[in-house]
């Protein structure tokens, strides 16, 4: 079940950004963070920490695509079975970059192995698509990150879950 969401966007190049939830997070829940950076470095290193010492899994593959003069890097990280309380998350990078983040808290998720599948795609047109993701558990969420770097607009990030839970295994 979706509990809360908080976003943070830097307006200049920075090496870290903080995301502070409005309400305390609940012990045992899942935190998922979608991150988009715009950097000249092909593969920056990410560090994710919070003031409750939760452990963030950063092993999901990065997604990158060269856009204009910068490289857009998308990343999804998560912390399972979190410690509860007031929570400020710090997303750090090995280089200075524009950083856009969306952190979401969920309850009732698998607290031992919450990631069932992942896939990624890059593109450069006005109709972005993802690749197929096959899910095998019940009551799963679909979390995605979509970013754009258009020379005619401000870079934006959209992250979150589908409006519906997927109540049966299958292919999305």
mmCIF file with all atom_site columns, C-alpha atoms in Angstrom:
data_model
loop_
_atom_site.group_PDB
_atom_site.id
_atom_site.type_symbol
_atom_site.label_atom_id
_atom_site.label_alt_id
_atom_site.label_comp_id
_atom_site.label_asym_id
_atom_site.label_entity_id
_atom_site.label_seq_id
_atom_site.pdbx_PDB_ins_code
_atom_site.Cartn_x
_atom_site.Cartn_y
_atom_site.Cartn_z
_atom_site.occupancy
_atom_site.B_iso_or_equiv
_atom_site.pdbx_formal_charge
_atom_site.auth_seq_id
_atom_site.auth_comp_id
_atom_site.auth_asym_id
_atom_site.auth_atom_id
_atom_site.pdbx_PDB_model_num
ATOM 1   C CA . UNK A 1 1   ? 0.000  0.000   0.000   1.00 0.00 ? 1   UNK A CA 1
ATOM 2   C CA . UNK A 1 2   ? 1.291  3.439   -0.927  1.00 0.00 ? 2   UNK A CA 1
ATOM 3   C CA . UNK A 1 3   ? 1.918  5.572   2.182   1.00 0.00 ? 3   UNK A CA 1
ATOM 4   C CA . UNK A 1 4   ? 3.685  8.788   1.150   1.00 0.00 ? 4   UNK A CA 1
ATOM 5   C CA . UNK A 1 5   ? 5.883  10.419  -1.471  1.00 0.00 ? 5   UNK A CA 1
ATOM 6   C CA . UNK A 1 6   ? 8.409  13.243  -1.400  1.00 0.00 ? 6   UNK A CA 1
ATOM 7   C CA . UNK A 1 7   ? 10.402 14.783  -4.258  1.00 0.00 ? 7   UNK A CA 1
ATOM 8   C CA . UNK A 1 8   ? 13.555 16.888  -4.347  1.00 0.00 ? 8   UNK A CA 1
ATOM 9   C CA . UNK A 1 9   ? 15.047 18.723  -7.330  1.00 0.00 ? 9   UNK A CA 1
ATOM 10  C CA . UNK A 1 10  ? 18.285 20.688  -7.529  1.00 0.00 ? 10  UNK A CA 1
ATOM 11  C CA . UNK A 1 11  ? 18.221 23.827  -9.647  1.00 0.00 ? 11  UNK A CA 1
ATOM 12  C CA . UNK A 1 12  ? 22.002 23.858  -10.051 1.00 0.00 ? 12  UNK A CA 1
ATOM 13  C CA . UNK A 1 13  ? 24.702 21.189  -10.228 1.00 0.00 ? 13  UNK A CA 1
ATOM 14  C CA . UNK A 1 14  ? 25.245 19.668  -6.769  1.00 0.00 ? 14  UNK A CA 1
ATOM 15  C CA . UNK A 1 15  ? 26.968 16.553  -5.428  1.00 0.00 ? 15  UNK A CA 1
ATOM 16  C CA . UNK A 1 16  ? 24.137 15.640  -3.031  1.00 0.00 ? 16  UNK A CA 1
ATOM 17  C CA . UNK A 1 17  ? 20.502 16.387  -2.305  1.00 0.00 ? 17  UNK A CA 1
ATOM 18  C CA . UNK A 1 18  ? 18.265 15.702  0.706   1.00 0.00 ? 18  UNK A CA 1
ATOM 19  C CA . UNK A 1 19  ? 14.748 14.284  0.659   1.00 0.00 ? 19  UNK A CA 1
ATOM 20  C CA . UNK A 1 20  ? 12.789 14.736  3.879   1.00 0.00 ? 20  UNK A CA 1
ATOM 21  C CA . UNK A 1 21  ? 9.492  12.892  4.301   1.00 0.00 ? 21  UNK A CA 1
ATOM 22  C CA . UNK A 1 22  ? 6.661  15.015  5.725   1.00 0.00 ? 22  UNK A CA 1
ATOM 23  C CA . UNK A 1 23  ? 5.573  12.267  8.134   1.00 0.00 ? 23  UNK A CA 1
ATOM 24  C CA . UNK A 1 24  ? 7.569  9.654   10.044  1.00 0.00 ? 24  UNK A CA 1
ATOM 25  C CA . UNK A 1 25  ? 8.218  6.455   8.135   1.00 0.00 ? 25  UNK A CA 1
ATOM 26  C CA . UNK A 1 26  ? 6.914  3.240   9.677   1.00 0.00 ? 26  UNK A CA 1
ATOM 27  C CA . UNK A 1 27  ? 9.199  0.428   10.838  1.00 0.00 ? 27  UNK A CA 1
ATOM 28  C CA . UNK A 1 28  ? 9.127  -2.578  8.511   1.00 0.00 ? 28  UNK A CA 1
ATOM 29  C CA . UNK A 1 29  ? 8.035  -0.641  5.423   1.00 0.00 ? 29  UNK A CA 1
ATOM 30  C CA . UNK A 1 30  ? 9.742  -0.322  2.029   1.00 0.00 ? 30  UNK A CA 1
ATOM 31  C CA . UNK A 1 31  ? 11.289 2.908   0.693   1.00 0.00 ? 31  UNK A CA 1
ATOM 32  C CA . UNK A 1 32  ? 11.817 3.144   -3.087  1.00 0.00 ? 32  UNK A CA 1
ATOM 33  C CA . UNK A 1 33  ? 13.670 6.080   -4.652  1.00 0.00 ? 33  UNK A CA 1
ATOM 34  C CA . UNK A 1 34  ? 13.710 7.043   -8.316  1.00 0.00 ? 34  UNK A CA 1
ATOM 35  C CA . UNK A 1 35  ? 16.726 9.189   -9.231  1.00 0.00 ? 35  UNK A CA 1
ATOM 36  C CA . UNK A 1 36  ? 17.555 11.092  -12.401 1.00 0.00 ? 36  UNK A CA 1
ATOM 37  C CA . UNK A 1 37  ? 20.869 12.908  -12.858 1.00 0.00 ? 37  UNK A CA 1
ATOM 38  C CA . UNK A 1 38  ? 22.120 14.989  -15.743 1.00 0.00 ? 38  UNK A CA 1
ATOM 39  C CA . UNK A 1 39  ? 25.894 14.809  -15.839 1.00 0.00 ? 39  UNK A CA 1
ATOM 40  C CA . UNK A 1 40  ? 28.801 14.904  -18.230 1.00 0.00 ? 40  UNK A CA 1
ATOM 41  C CA . UNK A 1 41  ? 30.173 11.729  -16.588 1.00 0.00 ? 41  UNK A CA 1
ATOM 42  C CA . UNK A 1 42  ? 29.017 8.450   -18.133 1.00 0.00 ? 42  UNK A CA 1
ATOM 43  C CA . UNK A 1 43  ? 28.621 6.476   -14.906 1.00 0.00 ? 43  UNK A CA 1
ATOM 44  C CA . UNK A 1 44  ? 28.663 8.402   -11.616 1.00 0.00 ? 44  UNK A CA 1
ATOM 45  C CA . UNK A 1 45  ? 28.784 6.515   -8.316  1.00 0.00 ? 45  UNK A CA 1
ATOM 46  C CA . UNK A 1 46  ? 25.670 6.816   -6.137  1.00 0.00 ? 46  UNK A CA 1
ATOM 47  C CA . UNK A 1 47  ? 25.617 6.810   -2.327  1.00 0.00 ? 47  UNK A CA 1
ATOM 48  C CA . UNK A 1 48  ? 22.286 6.704   -0.513  1.00 0.00 ? 48  UNK A CA 1
ATOM 49  C CA . UNK A 1 49  ? 22.065 7.231   3.244   1.00 0.00 ? 49  UNK A CA 1
ATOM 50  C CA . UNK A 1 50  ? 19.489 8.362   5.762   1.00 0.00 ? 50  UNK A CA 1
ATOM 51  C CA . UNK A 1 51  ? 19.512 9.478   9.367   1.00 0.00 ? 51  UNK A CA 1
ATOM 52  C CA . UNK A 1 52  ? 17.932 6.177   10.515  1.00 0.00 ? 52  UNK A CA 1
ATOM 53  C CA . UNK A 1 53  ? 20.829 4.104   9.095   1.00 0.00 ? 53  UNK A CA 1
ATOM 54  C CA . UNK A 1 54  ? 18.626 2.136   6.710   1.00 0.00 ? 54  UNK A CA 1
ATOM 55  C CA . UNK A 1 55  ? 20.474 0.045   4.121   1.00 0.00 ? 55  UNK A CA 1
ATOM 56  C CA . UNK A 1 56  ? 19.729 1.070   0.505   1.00 0.00 ? 56  UNK A CA 1
ATOM 57  C CA . UNK A 1 57  ? 20.186 -1.497  -2.255  1.00 0.00 ? 57  UNK A CA 1
ATOM 58  C CA . UNK A 1 58  ? 21.860 0.249   -5.202  1.00 0.00 ? 58  UNK A CA 1
ATOM 59  C CA . UNK A 1 59  ? 22.541 -2.874  -7.285  1.00 0.00 ? 59  UNK A CA 1
ATOM 60  C CA . UNK A 1 60  ? 19.749 -2.397  -9.843  1.00 0.00 ? 60  UNK A CA 1
ATOM 61  C CA . UNK A 1 61  ? 21.274 -1.381  -13.183 1.00 0.00 ? 61  UNK A CA 1
ATOM 62  C CA . UNK A 1 62  ? 21.592 2.272   -14.142 1.00 0.00 ? 62  UNK A CA 1
ATOM 63  C CA . UNK A 1 63  ? 19.840 3.482   -17.270 1.00 0.00 ? 63  UNK A CA 1
ATOM 64  C CA . UNK A 1 64  ? 21.651 6.077   -19.323 1.00 0.00 ? 64  UNK A CA 1
ATOM 65  C CA . UNK A 1 65  ? 21.011 8.020   -22.467 1.00 0.00 ? 65  UNK A CA 1
ATOM 66  C CA . UNK A 1 66  ? 22.894 10.895  -24.007 1.00 0.00 ? 66  UNK A CA 1
ATOM 67  C CA . UNK A 1 67  ? 20.657 13.916  -24.199 1.00 0.00 ? 67  UNK A CA 1
ATOM 68  C CA . UNK A 1 68  ? 21.914 17.212  -25.581 1.00 0.00 ? 68  UNK A CA 1
ATOM 69  C CA . UNK A 1 69  ? 25.291 17.946  -23.919 1.00 0.00 ? 69  UNK A CA 1
ATOM 70  C CA . UNK A 1 70  ? 24.701 15.828  -20.820 1.00 0.00 ? 70  UNK A CA 1
ATOM 71  C CA . UNK A 1 71  ? 24.226 12.176  -20.037 1.00 0.00 ? 71  UNK A CA 1
ATOM 72  C CA . UNK A 1 72  ? 20.937 11.342  -18.304 1.00 0.00 ? 72  UNK A CA 1
ATOM 73  C CA . UNK A 1 73  ? 21.370 8.591   -15.717 1.00 0.00 ? 73  UNK A CA 1
ATOM 74  C CA . UNK A 1 74  ? 18.289 6.974   -14.164 1.00 0.00 ? 74  UNK A CA 1
ATOM 75  C CA . UNK A 1 75  ? 18.518 4.827   -11.040 1.00 0.00 ? 75  UNK A CA 1
ATOM 76  C CA . UNK A 1 76  ? 16.081 3.048   -8.728  1.00 0.00 ? 76  UNK A CA 1
ATOM 77  C CA . UNK A 1 77  ? 17.199 2.131   -5.209  1.00 0.00 ? 77  UNK A CA 1
ATOM 78  C CA . UNK A 1 78  ? 15.310 0.735   -2.244  1.00 0.00 ? 78  UNK A CA 1
ATOM 79  C CA . UNK A 1 79  ? 15.539 0.072   1.481   1.00 0.00 ? 79  UNK A CA 1
ATOM 80  C CA . UNK A 1 80  ? 13.547 -2.862  2.822   1.00 0.00 ? 80  UNK A CA 1
ATOM 81  C CA . UNK A 1 81  ? 12.251 -3.466  6.340   1.00 0.00 ? 81  UNK A CA 1
ATOM 82  C CA . UNK A 1 82  ? 13.190 0.094   7.348   1.00 0.00 ? 82  UNK A CA 1
ATOM 83  C CA . UNK A 1 83  ? 13.638 1.549   10.811  1.00 0.00 ? 83  UNK A CA 1
ATOM 84  C CA . UNK A 1 84  ? 10.758 3.874   11.650  1.00 0.00 ? 84  UNK A CA 1
ATOM 85  C CA . UNK A 1 85  ? 10.885 7.533   12.600  1.00 0.00 ? 85  UNK A CA 1
ATOM 86  C CA . UNK A 1 86  ? 11.524 10.954  11.065  1.00 0.00 ? 86  UNK A CA 1
ATOM 87  C CA . UNK A 1 87  ? 13.590 10.352  7.943   1.00 0.00 ? 87  UNK A CA 1
ATOM 88  C CA . UNK A 1 88  ? 15.829 12.510  5.780   1.00 0.00 ? 88  UNK A CA 1
ATOM 89  C CA . UNK A 1 89  ? 17.476 10.672  2.876   1.00 0.00 ? 89  UNK A CA 1
ATOM 90  C CA . UNK A 1 90  ? 20.670 11.966  1.264   1.00 0.00 ? 90  UNK A CA 1
ATOM 91  C CA . UNK A 1 91  ? 21.388 11.047  -2.356  1.00 0.00 ? 91  UNK A CA 1
ATOM 92  C CA . UNK A 1 92  ? 25.063 11.603  -3.126  1.00 0.00 ? 92  UNK A CA 1
ATOM 93  C CA . UNK A 1 93  ? 26.970 11.504  -6.403  1.00 0.00 ? 93  UNK A CA 1
ATOM 94  C CA . UNK A 1 94  ? 30.645 11.220  -7.245  1.00 0.00 ? 94  UNK A CA 1
ATOM 95  C CA . UNK A 1 95  ? 30.301 14.343  -9.435  1.00 0.00 ? 95  UNK A CA 1
ATOM 96  C CA . UNK A 1 96  ? 28.278 17.539  -9.430  1.00 0.00 ? 96  UNK A CA 1
ATOM 97  C CA . UNK A 1 97  ? 25.079 17.226  -11.429 1.00 0.00 ? 97  UNK A CA 1
ATOM 98  C CA . UNK A 1 98  ? 21.466 18.240  -11.575 1.00 0.00 ? 98  UNK A CA 1
ATOM 99  C CA . UNK A 1 99  ? 19.715 15.709  -9.326  1.00 0.00 ? 99  UNK A CA 1
ATOM 100 C CA . UNK A 1 100 ? 15.999 14.914  -9.303  1.00 0.00 ? 100 UNK A CA 1
ATOM 101 C CA . UNK A 1 101 ? 14.588 12.369  -6.833  1.00 0.00 ? 101 UNK A CA 1
ATOM 102 C CA . UNK A 1 102 ? 11.256 10.896  -5.859  1.00 0.00 ? 102 UNK A CA 1
ATOM 103 C CA . UNK A 1 103 ? 11.096 8.790   -2.668  1.00 0.00 ? 103 UNK A CA 1
ATOM 104 C CA . UNK A 1 104 ? 8.035  6.674   -1.896  1.00 0.00 ? 104 UNK A CA 1
ATOM 105 C CA . UNK A 1 105 ? 7.076  4.652   1.178   1.00 0.00 ? 105 UNK A CA 1
ATOM 106 C CA . UNK A 1 106 ? 5.014  1.450   0.899   1.00 0.00 ? 106 UNK A CA 1
ATOM 107 C CA . UNK A 1 107 ? 3.605  -0.951  3.491   1.00 0.00 ? 107 UNK A CA 1
ATOM 108 C CA . UNK A 1 108 ? 2.753  -4.617  3.075   1.00 0.00 ? 108 UNK A CA 1
ATOM 109 C CA . UNK A 1 109 ? 5.581  -5.362  0.645   1.00 0.00 ? 109 UNK A CA 1
ATOM 110 C CA . UNK A 1 110 ? 7.969  -8.317  0.716   1.00 0.00 ? 110 UNK A CA 1
ATOM 111 C CA . UNK A 1 111 ? 10.568 -7.306  3.315   1.00 0.00 ? 111 UNK A CA 1
ATOM 112 C CA . UNK A 1 112 ? 13.158 -9.963  2.442   1.00 0.00 ? 112 UNK A CA 1
ATOM 113 C CA . UNK A 1 113 ? 13.287 -9.733  -1.380  1.00 0.00 ? 113 UNK A CA 1
ATOM 114 C CA . UNK A 1 114 ? 11.101 -6.851  -2.607  1.00 0.00 ? 114 UNK A CA 1
ATOM 115 C CA . UNK A 1 115 ? 12.544 -6.656  -6.129  1.00 0.00 ? 115 UNK A CA 1
ATOM 116 C CA . UNK A 1 116 ? 10.956 -9.289  -8.365  1.00 0.00 ? 116 UNK A CA 1
ATOM 117 C CA . UNK A 1 117 ? 12.104 -8.035  -11.755 1.00 0.00 ? 117 UNK A CA 1
ATOM 118 C CA . UNK A 1 118 ? 13.507 -5.039  -13.545 1.00 0.00 ? 118 UNK A CA 1
ATOM 119 C CA . UNK A 1 119 ? 13.998 -3.755  -17.037 1.00 0.00 ? 119 UNK A CA 1
ATOM 120 C CA . UNK A 1 120 ? 15.073 -0.541  -18.673 1.00 0.00 ? 120 UNK A CA 1
ATOM 121 C CA . UNK A 1 121 ? 14.948 1.305   -21.939 1.00 0.00 ? 121 UNK A CA 1
ATOM 122 C CA . UNK A 1 122 ? 16.324 4.529   -23.357 1.00 0.00 ? 122 UNK A CA 1
ATOM 123 C CA . UNK A 1 123 ? 15.015 6.585   -26.207 1.00 0.00 ? 123 UNK A CA 1
ATOM 124 C CA . UNK A 1 124 ? 14.925 10.014  -27.702 1.00 0.00 ? 124 UNK A CA 1
ATOM 125 C CA . UNK A 1 125 ? 11.394 10.528  -28.958 1.00 0.00 ? 125 UNK A CA 1
ATOM 126 C CA . UNK A 1 126 ? 8.155  11.899  -27.546 1.00 0.00 ? 126 UNK A CA 1
ATOM 127 C CA . UNK A 1 127 ? 6.657  8.455   -26.861 1.00 0.00 ? 127 UNK A CA 1
ATOM 128 C CA . UNK A 1 128 ? 8.854  6.697   -24.303 1.00 0.00 ? 128 UNK A CA 1
ATOM 129 C CA . UNK A 1 129 ? 8.408  2.978   -23.765 1.00 0.00 ? 129 UNK A CA 1
ATOM 130 C CA . UNK A 1 130 ? 9.732  0.405   -21.373 1.00 0.00 ? 130 UNK A CA 1
ATOM 131 C CA . UNK A 1 131 ? 10.658 -3.169  -22.028 1.00 0.00 ? 131 UNK A CA 1
ATOM 132 C CA . UNK A 1 132 ? 8.667  -6.132  -20.730 1.00 0.00 ? 132 UNK A CA 1
ATOM 133 C CA . UNK A 1 133 ? 8.827  -6.968  -17.013 1.00 0.00 ? 133 UNK A CA 1
ATOM 134 C CA . UNK A 1 134 ? 7.585  -10.339 -15.813 1.00 0.00 ? 134 UNK A CA 1
ATOM 135 C CA . UNK A 1 135 ? 6.306  -10.520 -12.252 1.00 0.00 ? 135 UNK A CA 1
ATOM 136 C CA . UNK A 1 136 ? 5.880  -13.730 -10.297 1.00 0.00 ? 136 UNK A CA 1
ATOM 137 C CA . UNK A 1 137 ? 4.422  -12.681 -6.941  1.00 0.00 ? 137 UNK A CA 1
ATOM 138 C CA . UNK A 1 138 ? 1.006  -11.398 -5.921  1.00 0.00 ? 138 UNK A CA 1
ATOM 139 C CA . UNK A 1 139 ? 0.308  -7.872  -4.643  1.00 0.00 ? 139 UNK A CA 1
ATOM 140 C CA . UNK A 1 140 ? 3.239  -6.228  -6.387  1.00 0.00 ? 140 UNK A CA 1
ATOM 141 C CA . UNK A 1 141 ? 3.792  -2.632  -7.365  1.00 0.00 ? 141 UNK A CA 1
ATOM 142 C CA . UNK A 1 142 ? 5.289  -1.346  -10.589 1.00 0.00 ? 142 UNK A CA 1
ATOM 143 C CA . UNK A 1 143 ? 7.739  1.473   -9.949  1.00 0.00 ? 143 UNK A CA 1
ATOM 144 C CA . UNK A 1 144 ? 9.267  3.414   -12.819 1.00 0.00 ? 144 UNK A CA 1
ATOM 145 C CA . UNK A 1 145 ? 11.361 6.481   -13.512 1.00 0.00 ? 145 UNK A CA 1
ATOM 146 C CA . UNK A 1 146 ? 10.911 8.680   -16.557 1.00 0.00 ? 146 UNK A CA 1
ATOM 147 C CA . UNK A 1 147 ? 13.089 11.699  -17.133 1.00 0.00 ? 147 UNK A CA 1
ATOM 148 C CA . UNK A 1 148 ? 13.655 14.263  -19.821 1.00 0.00 ? 148 UNK A CA 1
ATOM 149 C CA . UNK A 1 149 ? 16.313 16.833  -20.613 1.00 0.00 ? 149 UNK A CA 1
ATOM 150 C CA . UNK A 1 150 ? 14.892 19.113  -23.266 1.00 0.00 ? 150 UNK A CA 1
ATOM 151 C CA . UNK A 1 151 ? 16.810 22.242  -24.213 1.00 0.00 ? 151 UNK A CA 1
ATOM 152 C CA . UNK A 1 152 ? 13.460 24.054  -24.354 1.00 0.00 ? 152 UNK A CA 1
ATOM 153 C CA . UNK A 1 153 ? 12.253 23.040  -20.869 1.00 0.00 ? 153 UNK A CA 1
ATOM 154 C CA . UNK A 1 154 ? 13.420 22.413  -17.329 1.00 0.00 ? 154 UNK A CA 1
ATOM 155 C CA . UNK A 1 155 ? 14.556 18.819  -16.686 1.00 0.00 ? 155 UNK A CA 1
ATOM 156 C CA . UNK A 1 156 ? 11.824 16.874  -14.900 1.00 0.00 ? 156 UNK A CA 1
ATOM 157 C CA . UNK A 1 157 ? 11.439 13.526  -13.218 1.00 0.00 ? 157 UNK A CA 1
ATOM 158 C CA . UNK A 1 158 ? 8.352  11.405  -12.861 1.00 0.00 ? 158 UNK A CA 1
ATOM 159 C CA . UNK A 1 159 ? 8.506  8.398   -10.579 1.00 0.00 ? 159 UNK A CA 1
ATOM 160 C CA . UNK A 1 160 ? 5.981  6.299   -8.821  1.00 0.00 ? 160 UNK A CA 1
ATOM 161 C CA . UNK A 1 161 ? 3.807  3.300   -9.031  1.00 0.00 ? 161 UNK A CA 1
ATOM 162 C CA . UNK A 1 162 ? 0.974  2.236   -11.219 1.00 0.00 ? 162 UNK A CA 1
ATOM 163 C CA . UNK A 1 163 ? -2.465 3.159   -9.961  1.00 0.00 ? 163 UNK A CA 1
ATOM 164 C CA . UNK A 1 164 ? -3.350 -0.505  -9.573  1.00 0.00 ? 164 UNK A CA 1
ATOM 165 C CA . UNK A 1 165 ? -1.736 -3.354  -7.735  1.00 0.00 ? 165 UNK A CA 1
ATOM 166 C CA . UNK A 1 166 ? -0.983 -6.366  -9.862  1.00 0.00 ? 166 UNK A CA 1
ATOM 167 C CA . UNK A 1 167 ? -2.811 -9.128  -8.048  1.00 0.00 ? 167 UNK A CA 1
ATOM 168 C CA . UNK A 1 168 ? -1.586 -11.990 -10.155 1.00 0.00 ? 168 UNK A CA 1
ATOM 169 C CA . UNK A 1 169 ? 1.720  -13.059 -11.659 1.00 0.00 ? 169 UNK A CA 1
ATOM 170 C CA . UNK A 1 170 ? 2.192  -12.244 -15.309 1.00 0.00 ? 170 UNK A CA 1
ATOM 171 C CA . UNK A 1 171 ? 3.919  -9.991  -17.800 1.00 0.00 ? 171 UNK A CA 1
ATOM 172 C CA . UNK A 1 172 ? 3.614  -6.228  -17.856 1.00 0.00 ? 172 UNK A CA 1
#
